[in-house]
mmCIF file of C-alpha atoms and ligand atoms in Angstrom:
data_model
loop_
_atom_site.group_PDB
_atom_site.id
_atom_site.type_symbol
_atom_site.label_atom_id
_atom_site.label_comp_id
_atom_site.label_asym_id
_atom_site.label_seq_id
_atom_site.Cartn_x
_atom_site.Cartn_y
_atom_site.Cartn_z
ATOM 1 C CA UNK K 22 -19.536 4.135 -0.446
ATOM 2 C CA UNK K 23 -16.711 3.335 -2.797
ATOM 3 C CA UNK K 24 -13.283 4.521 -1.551
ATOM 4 C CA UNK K 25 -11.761 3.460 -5.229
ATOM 5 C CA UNK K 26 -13.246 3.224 -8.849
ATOM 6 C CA UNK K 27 -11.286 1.831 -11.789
ATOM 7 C CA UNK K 28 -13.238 2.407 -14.820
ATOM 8 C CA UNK K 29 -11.623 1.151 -18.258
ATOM 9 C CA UNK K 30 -7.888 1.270 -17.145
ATOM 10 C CA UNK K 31 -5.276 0.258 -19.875
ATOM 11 C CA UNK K 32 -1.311 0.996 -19.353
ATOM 12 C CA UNK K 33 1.798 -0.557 -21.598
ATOM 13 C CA UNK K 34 5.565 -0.409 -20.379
ATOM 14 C CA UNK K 35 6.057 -0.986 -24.264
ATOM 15 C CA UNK K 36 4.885 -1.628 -27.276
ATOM 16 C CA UNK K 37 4.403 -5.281 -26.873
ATOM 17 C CA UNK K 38 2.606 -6.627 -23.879
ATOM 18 C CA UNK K 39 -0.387 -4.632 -22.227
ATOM 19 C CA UNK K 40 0.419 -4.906 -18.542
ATOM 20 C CA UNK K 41 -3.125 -3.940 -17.265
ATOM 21 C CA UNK K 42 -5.530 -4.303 -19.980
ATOM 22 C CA UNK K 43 -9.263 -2.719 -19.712
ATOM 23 C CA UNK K 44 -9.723 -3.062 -16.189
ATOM 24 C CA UNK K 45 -12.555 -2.309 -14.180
ATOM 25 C CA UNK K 46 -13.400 -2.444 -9.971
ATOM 26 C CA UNK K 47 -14.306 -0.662 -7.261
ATOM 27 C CA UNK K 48 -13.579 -1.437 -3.652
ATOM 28 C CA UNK K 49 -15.630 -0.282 -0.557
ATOM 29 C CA UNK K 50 -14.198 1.523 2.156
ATOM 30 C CA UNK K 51 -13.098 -0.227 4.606
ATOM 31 C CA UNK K 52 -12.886 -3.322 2.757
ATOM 32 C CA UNK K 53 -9.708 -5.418 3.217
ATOM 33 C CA UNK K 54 -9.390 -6.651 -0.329
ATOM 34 C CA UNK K 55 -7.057 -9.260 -2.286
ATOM 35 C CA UNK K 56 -5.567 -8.924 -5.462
ATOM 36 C CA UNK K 57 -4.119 -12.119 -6.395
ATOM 37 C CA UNK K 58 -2.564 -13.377 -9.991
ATOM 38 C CA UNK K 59 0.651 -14.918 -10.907
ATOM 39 C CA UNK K 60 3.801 -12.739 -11.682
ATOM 40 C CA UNK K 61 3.838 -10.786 -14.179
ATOM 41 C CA UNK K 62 0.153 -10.773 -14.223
ATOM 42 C CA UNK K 63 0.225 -6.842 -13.838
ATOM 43 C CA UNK K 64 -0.575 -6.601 -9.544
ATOM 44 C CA UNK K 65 2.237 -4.429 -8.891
ATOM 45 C CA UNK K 66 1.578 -2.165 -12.095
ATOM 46 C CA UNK K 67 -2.221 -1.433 -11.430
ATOM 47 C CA UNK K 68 -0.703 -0.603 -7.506
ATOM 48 C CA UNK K 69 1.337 1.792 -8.899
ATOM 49 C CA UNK K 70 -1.608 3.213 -11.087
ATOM 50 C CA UNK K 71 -3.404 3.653 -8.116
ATOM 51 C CA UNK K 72 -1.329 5.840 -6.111
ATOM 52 C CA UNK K 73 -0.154 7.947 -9.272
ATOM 53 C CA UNK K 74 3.896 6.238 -9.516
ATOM 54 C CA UNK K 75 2.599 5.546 -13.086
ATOM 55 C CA UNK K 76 -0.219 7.007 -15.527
ATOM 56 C CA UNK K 77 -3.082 5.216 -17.133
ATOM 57 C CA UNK K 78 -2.962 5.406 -20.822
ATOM 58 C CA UNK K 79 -6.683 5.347 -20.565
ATOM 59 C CA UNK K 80 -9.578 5.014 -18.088
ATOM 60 C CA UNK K 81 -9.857 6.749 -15.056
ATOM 61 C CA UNK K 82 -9.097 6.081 -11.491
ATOM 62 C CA UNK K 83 -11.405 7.690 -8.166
ATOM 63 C CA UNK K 84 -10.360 7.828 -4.994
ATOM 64 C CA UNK K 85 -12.785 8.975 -2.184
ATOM 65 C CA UNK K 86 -14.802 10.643 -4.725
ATOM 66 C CA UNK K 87 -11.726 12.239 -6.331
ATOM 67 C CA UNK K 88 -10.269 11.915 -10.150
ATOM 68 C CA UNK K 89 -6.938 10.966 -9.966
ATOM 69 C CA UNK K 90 -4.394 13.298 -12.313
ATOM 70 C CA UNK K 91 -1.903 15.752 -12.705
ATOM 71 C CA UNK K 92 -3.401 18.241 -10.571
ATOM 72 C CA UNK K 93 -5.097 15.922 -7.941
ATOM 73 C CA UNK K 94 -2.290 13.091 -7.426
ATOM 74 C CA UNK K 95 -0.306 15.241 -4.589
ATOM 75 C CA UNK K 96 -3.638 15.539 -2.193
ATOM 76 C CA UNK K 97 -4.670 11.536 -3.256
ATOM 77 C CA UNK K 98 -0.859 10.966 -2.039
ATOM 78 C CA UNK K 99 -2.041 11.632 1.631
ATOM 79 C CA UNK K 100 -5.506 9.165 0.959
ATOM 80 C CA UNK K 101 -3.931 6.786 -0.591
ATOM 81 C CA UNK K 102 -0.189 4.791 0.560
ATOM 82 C CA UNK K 103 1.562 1.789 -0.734
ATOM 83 C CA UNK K 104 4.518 -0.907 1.079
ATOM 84 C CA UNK K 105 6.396 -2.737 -0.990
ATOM 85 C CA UNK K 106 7.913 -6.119 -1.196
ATOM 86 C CA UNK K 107 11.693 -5.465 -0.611
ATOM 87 C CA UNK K 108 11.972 -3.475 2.560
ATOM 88 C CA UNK K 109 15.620 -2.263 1.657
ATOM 89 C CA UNK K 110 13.867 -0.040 -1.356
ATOM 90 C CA UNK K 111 11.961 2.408 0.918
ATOM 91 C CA UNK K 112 14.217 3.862 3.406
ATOM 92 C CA UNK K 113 14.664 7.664 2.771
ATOM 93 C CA UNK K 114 16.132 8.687 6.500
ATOM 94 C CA UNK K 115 19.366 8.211 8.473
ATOM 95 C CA UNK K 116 17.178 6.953 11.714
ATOM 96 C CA UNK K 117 14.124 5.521 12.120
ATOM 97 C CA UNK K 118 12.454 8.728 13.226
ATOM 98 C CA UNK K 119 13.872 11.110 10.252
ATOM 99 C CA UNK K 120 12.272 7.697 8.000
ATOM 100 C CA UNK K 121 8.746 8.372 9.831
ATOM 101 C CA UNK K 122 8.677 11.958 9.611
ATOM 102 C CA UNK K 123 9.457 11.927 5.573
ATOM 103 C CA UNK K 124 6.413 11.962 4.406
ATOM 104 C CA UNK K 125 5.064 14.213 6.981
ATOM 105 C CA UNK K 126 7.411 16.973 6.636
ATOM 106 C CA UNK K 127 6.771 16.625 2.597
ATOM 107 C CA UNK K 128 2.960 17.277 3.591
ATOM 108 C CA UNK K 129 3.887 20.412 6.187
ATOM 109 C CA UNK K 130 2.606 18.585 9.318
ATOM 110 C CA UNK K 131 3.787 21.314 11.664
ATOM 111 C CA UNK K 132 6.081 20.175 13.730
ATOM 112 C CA UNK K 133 4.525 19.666 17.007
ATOM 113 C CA UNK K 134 1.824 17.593 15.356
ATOM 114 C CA UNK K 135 4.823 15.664 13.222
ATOM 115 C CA UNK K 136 5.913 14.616 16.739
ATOM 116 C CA UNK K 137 2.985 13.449 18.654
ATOM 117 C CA UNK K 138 2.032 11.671 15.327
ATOM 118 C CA UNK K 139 5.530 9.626 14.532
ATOM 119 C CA UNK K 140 5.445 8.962 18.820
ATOM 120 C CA UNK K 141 1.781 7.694 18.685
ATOM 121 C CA UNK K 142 2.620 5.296 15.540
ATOM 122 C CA UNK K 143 5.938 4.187 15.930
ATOM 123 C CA UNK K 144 4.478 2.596 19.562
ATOM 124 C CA UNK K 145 1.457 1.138 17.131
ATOM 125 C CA UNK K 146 3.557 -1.321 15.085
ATOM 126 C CA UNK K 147 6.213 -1.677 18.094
ATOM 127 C CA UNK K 148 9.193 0.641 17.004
ATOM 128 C CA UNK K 149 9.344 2.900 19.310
ATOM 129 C CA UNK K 150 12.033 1.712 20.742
ATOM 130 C CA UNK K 151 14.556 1.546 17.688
ATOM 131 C CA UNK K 152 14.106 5.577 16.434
ATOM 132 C CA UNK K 153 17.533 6.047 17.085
ATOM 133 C CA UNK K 154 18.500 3.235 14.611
ATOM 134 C CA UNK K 155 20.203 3.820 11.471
ATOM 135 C CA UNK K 156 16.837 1.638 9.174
ATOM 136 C CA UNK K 157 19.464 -0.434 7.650
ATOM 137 C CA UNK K 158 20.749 -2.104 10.534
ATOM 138 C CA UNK K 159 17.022 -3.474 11.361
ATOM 139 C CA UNK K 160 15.519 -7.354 10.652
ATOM 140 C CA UNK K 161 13.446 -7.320 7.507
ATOM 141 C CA UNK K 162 10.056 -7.533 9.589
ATOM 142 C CA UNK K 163 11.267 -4.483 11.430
ATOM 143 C CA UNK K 164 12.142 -2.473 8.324
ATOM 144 C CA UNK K 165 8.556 -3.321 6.807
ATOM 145 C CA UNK K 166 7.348 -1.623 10.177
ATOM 146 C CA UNK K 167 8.944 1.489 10.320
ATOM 147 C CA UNK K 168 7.603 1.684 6.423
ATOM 148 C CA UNK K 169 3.944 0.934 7.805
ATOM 149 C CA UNK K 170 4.421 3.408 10.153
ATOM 150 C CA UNK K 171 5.634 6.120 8.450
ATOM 151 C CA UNK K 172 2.600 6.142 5.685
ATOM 152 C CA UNK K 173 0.126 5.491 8.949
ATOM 153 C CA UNK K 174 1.308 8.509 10.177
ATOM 154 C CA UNK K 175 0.044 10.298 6.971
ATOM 155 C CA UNK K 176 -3.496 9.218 8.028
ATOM 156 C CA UNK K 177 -4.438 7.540 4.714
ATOM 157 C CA UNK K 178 -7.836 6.104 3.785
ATOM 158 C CA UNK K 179 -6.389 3.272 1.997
ATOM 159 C CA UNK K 180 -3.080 1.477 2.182
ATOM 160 C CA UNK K 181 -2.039 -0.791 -0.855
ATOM 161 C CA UNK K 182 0.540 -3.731 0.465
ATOM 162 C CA UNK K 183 2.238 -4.867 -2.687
ATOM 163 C CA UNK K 184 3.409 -8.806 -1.305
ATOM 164 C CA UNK K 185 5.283 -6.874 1.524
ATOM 165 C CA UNK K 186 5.627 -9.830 4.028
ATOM 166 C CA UNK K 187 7.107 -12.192 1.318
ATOM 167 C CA UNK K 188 10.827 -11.037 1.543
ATOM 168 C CA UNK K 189 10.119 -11.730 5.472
ATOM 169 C CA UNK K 190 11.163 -14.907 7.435
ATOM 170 C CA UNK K 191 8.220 -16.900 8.880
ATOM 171 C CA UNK K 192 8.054 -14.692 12.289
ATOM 172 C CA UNK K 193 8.446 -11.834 10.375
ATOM 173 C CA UNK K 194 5.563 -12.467 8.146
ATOM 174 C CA UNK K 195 3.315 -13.627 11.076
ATOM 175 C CA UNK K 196 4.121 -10.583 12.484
ATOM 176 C CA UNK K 197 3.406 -7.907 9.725
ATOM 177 C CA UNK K 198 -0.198 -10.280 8.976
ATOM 178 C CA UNK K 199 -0.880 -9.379 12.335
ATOM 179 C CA UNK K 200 -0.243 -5.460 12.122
ATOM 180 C CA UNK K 201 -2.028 -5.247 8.980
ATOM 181 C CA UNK K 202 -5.162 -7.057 10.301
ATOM 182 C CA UNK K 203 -5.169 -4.648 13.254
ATOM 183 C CA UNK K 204 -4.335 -1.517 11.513
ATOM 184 C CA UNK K 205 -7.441 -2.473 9.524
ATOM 185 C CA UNK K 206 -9.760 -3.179 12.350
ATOM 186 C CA UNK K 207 -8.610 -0.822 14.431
ATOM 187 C CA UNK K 208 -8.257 2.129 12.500
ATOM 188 C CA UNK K 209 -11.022 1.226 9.982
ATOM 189 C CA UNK K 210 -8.252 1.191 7.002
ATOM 190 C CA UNK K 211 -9.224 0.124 3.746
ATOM 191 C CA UNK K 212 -6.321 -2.397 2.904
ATOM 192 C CA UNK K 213 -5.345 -3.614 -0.229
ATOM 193 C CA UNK K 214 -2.987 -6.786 0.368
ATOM 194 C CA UNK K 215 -1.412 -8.327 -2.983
ATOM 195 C CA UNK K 216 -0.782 -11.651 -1.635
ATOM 196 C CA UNK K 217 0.275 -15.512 -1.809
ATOM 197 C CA UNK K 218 -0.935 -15.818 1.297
ATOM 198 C CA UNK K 219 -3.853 -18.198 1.810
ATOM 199 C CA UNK K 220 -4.551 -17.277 5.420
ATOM 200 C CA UNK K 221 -4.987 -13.313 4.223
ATOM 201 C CA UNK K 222 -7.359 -14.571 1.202
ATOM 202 C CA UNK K 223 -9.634 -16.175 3.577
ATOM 203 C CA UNK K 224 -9.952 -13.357 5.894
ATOM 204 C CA UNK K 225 -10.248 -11.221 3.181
ATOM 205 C CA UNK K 226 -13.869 -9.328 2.772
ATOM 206 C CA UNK K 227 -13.315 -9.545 -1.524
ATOM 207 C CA UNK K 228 -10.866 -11.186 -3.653
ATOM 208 C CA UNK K 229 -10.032 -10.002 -7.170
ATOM 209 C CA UNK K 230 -7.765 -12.137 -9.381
ATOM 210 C CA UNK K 231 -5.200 -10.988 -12.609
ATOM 211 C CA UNK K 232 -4.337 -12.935 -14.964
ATOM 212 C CA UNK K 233 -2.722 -11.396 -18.104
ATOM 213 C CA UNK K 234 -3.449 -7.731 -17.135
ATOM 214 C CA UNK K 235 -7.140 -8.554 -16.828
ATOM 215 C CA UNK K 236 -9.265 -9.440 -14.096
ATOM 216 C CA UNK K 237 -9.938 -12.868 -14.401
ATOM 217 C CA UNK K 238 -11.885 -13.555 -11.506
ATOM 218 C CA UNK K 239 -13.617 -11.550 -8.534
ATOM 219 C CA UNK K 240 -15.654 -12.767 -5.861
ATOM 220 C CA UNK K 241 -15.662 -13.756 -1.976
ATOM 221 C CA UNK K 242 -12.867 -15.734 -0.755
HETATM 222 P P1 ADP N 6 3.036 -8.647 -11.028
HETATM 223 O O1 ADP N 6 3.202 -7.610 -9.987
HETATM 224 O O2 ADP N 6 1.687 -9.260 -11.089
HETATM 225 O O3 ADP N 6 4.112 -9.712 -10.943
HETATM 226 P P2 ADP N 6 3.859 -6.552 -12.865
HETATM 227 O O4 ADP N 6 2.833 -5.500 -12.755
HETATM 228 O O5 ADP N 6 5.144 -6.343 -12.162
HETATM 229 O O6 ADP N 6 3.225 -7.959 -12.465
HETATM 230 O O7 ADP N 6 4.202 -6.787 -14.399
HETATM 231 C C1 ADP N 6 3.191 -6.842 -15.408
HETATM 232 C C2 ADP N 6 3.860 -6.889 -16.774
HETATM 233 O O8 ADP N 6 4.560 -5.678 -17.029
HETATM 234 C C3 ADP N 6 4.889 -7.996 -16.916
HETATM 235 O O9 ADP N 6 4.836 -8.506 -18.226
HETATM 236 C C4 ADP N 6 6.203 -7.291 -16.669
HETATM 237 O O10 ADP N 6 7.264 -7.937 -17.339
HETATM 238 C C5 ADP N 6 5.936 -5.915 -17.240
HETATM 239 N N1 ADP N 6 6.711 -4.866 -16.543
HETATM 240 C C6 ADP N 6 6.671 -4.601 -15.226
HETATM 241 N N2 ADP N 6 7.469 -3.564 -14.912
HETATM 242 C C7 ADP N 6 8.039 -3.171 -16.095
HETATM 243 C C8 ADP N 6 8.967 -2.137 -16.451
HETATM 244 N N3 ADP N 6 9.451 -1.297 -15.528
HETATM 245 N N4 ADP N 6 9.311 -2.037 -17.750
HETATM 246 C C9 ADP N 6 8.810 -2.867 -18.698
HETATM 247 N N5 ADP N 6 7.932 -3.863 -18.424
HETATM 248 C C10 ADP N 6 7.546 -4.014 -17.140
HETATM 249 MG MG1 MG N 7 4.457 -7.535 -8.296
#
């Protein structure tokens, strides 16, 4: 079963340059999936078309057997979560616990569920112990696991990872490979990693490359 189909997807920032240009895919659920292309190629844009930050000029987008727009994009918001690059860009509490329950109390998880949810996944990527902390005075790799946590705690089908280990020093970036791998086979995630890395490619189940807001190339690693 497809978790995602992109049928005929076109968007423009501006007149000149089409940033995702007629693009087609679907991706299986549970697949752990690679989007790779050189910047600027239009990764980071079709992410954002896929959890509803931006709006397709044309084409359509499914998610679990759902059309994404207007009316659909606040219940595909719980299916469907993304982590980005720069850590500092996605912190919305004053502790680490207030960042976890964010998008839980925006989806009116009652609150005895909210807690047994942010206890059971801030132990998951190792936090537990920081939910006192005020998210800016964490390591990079830590930040980019309170952020994991907090859209695991949602209970989404799919999580996008928009080159979210790159800002990370090397332990760091082992570190956060290693969650996401688990997260995946553990709790049968379908992951979407936009990546450099060449170790994630390879264990990847299907790789699709941009190049120029097209897909260029698609295949197994
Ligand atoms: P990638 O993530 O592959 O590096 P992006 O999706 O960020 O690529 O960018 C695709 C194209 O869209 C690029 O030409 C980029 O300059 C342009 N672009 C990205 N964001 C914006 C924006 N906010 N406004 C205008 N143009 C943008
Ligand atoms: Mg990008």
């Amino acid at each position: 079963m497809n978790i995602i189909e992109v049928r005929n997807v076109f968007y423009r920032y501006n007149e000149k340059d089409q940033a995702v240009n007629d693009v087609s895919f679907e991706i299986k659920k549970g697949d752990f999936v690679c989007l790779l292309g050189h910047n600027g190629s239009g990764k980071s844009t079709l992410a954002k078309l896929l959890v509803g930050l931006l709006k397709a000029n044309s084409g359509s987008i499914d998610i679990d057997g759902i059309r994404l727009d207007e009316s659909t994009v606040d219940e595909l918001r719980k299916k469907i979560g993304i982590v980005f690059q720069n850590p500092d860009n996605q912190f919305v509490g004053v502790t680490v616990k207030d960042d976890i329950a964010f998008g839980l109390e925006n989806r009116l998880v009652e609150h005895e569920e909210m807690l047994k949810r942010i206890d059971h996944y801030s132990k998951l990527v190792s936090m537990d112990q920081f939910m006192d902390y005020n998210p800016e005075d964490l390591s990079g790799g830590e930040k980019q696991r309170v952020a994991i946590a907090g859209i695991l705690a949602c209970n989404p089908e799919v999580i996008i990872f928009d080159e979210a280990t790159s800002m990370l020093d090397p332990k760091g970036k082992r570190e956060i490979k290693q969650l996401i791998k688990d997260i995946h086979e553990q709790n049968k995630v379908t992951v979407i990693s936009i990546t450099h890395d060449i170790e994630e490619v390879v264990g990847s189940d299907y790789v699709y490359v941009l190049n120029k807001g097209e897909i260029a190339m698609f295949g197994k690693p």
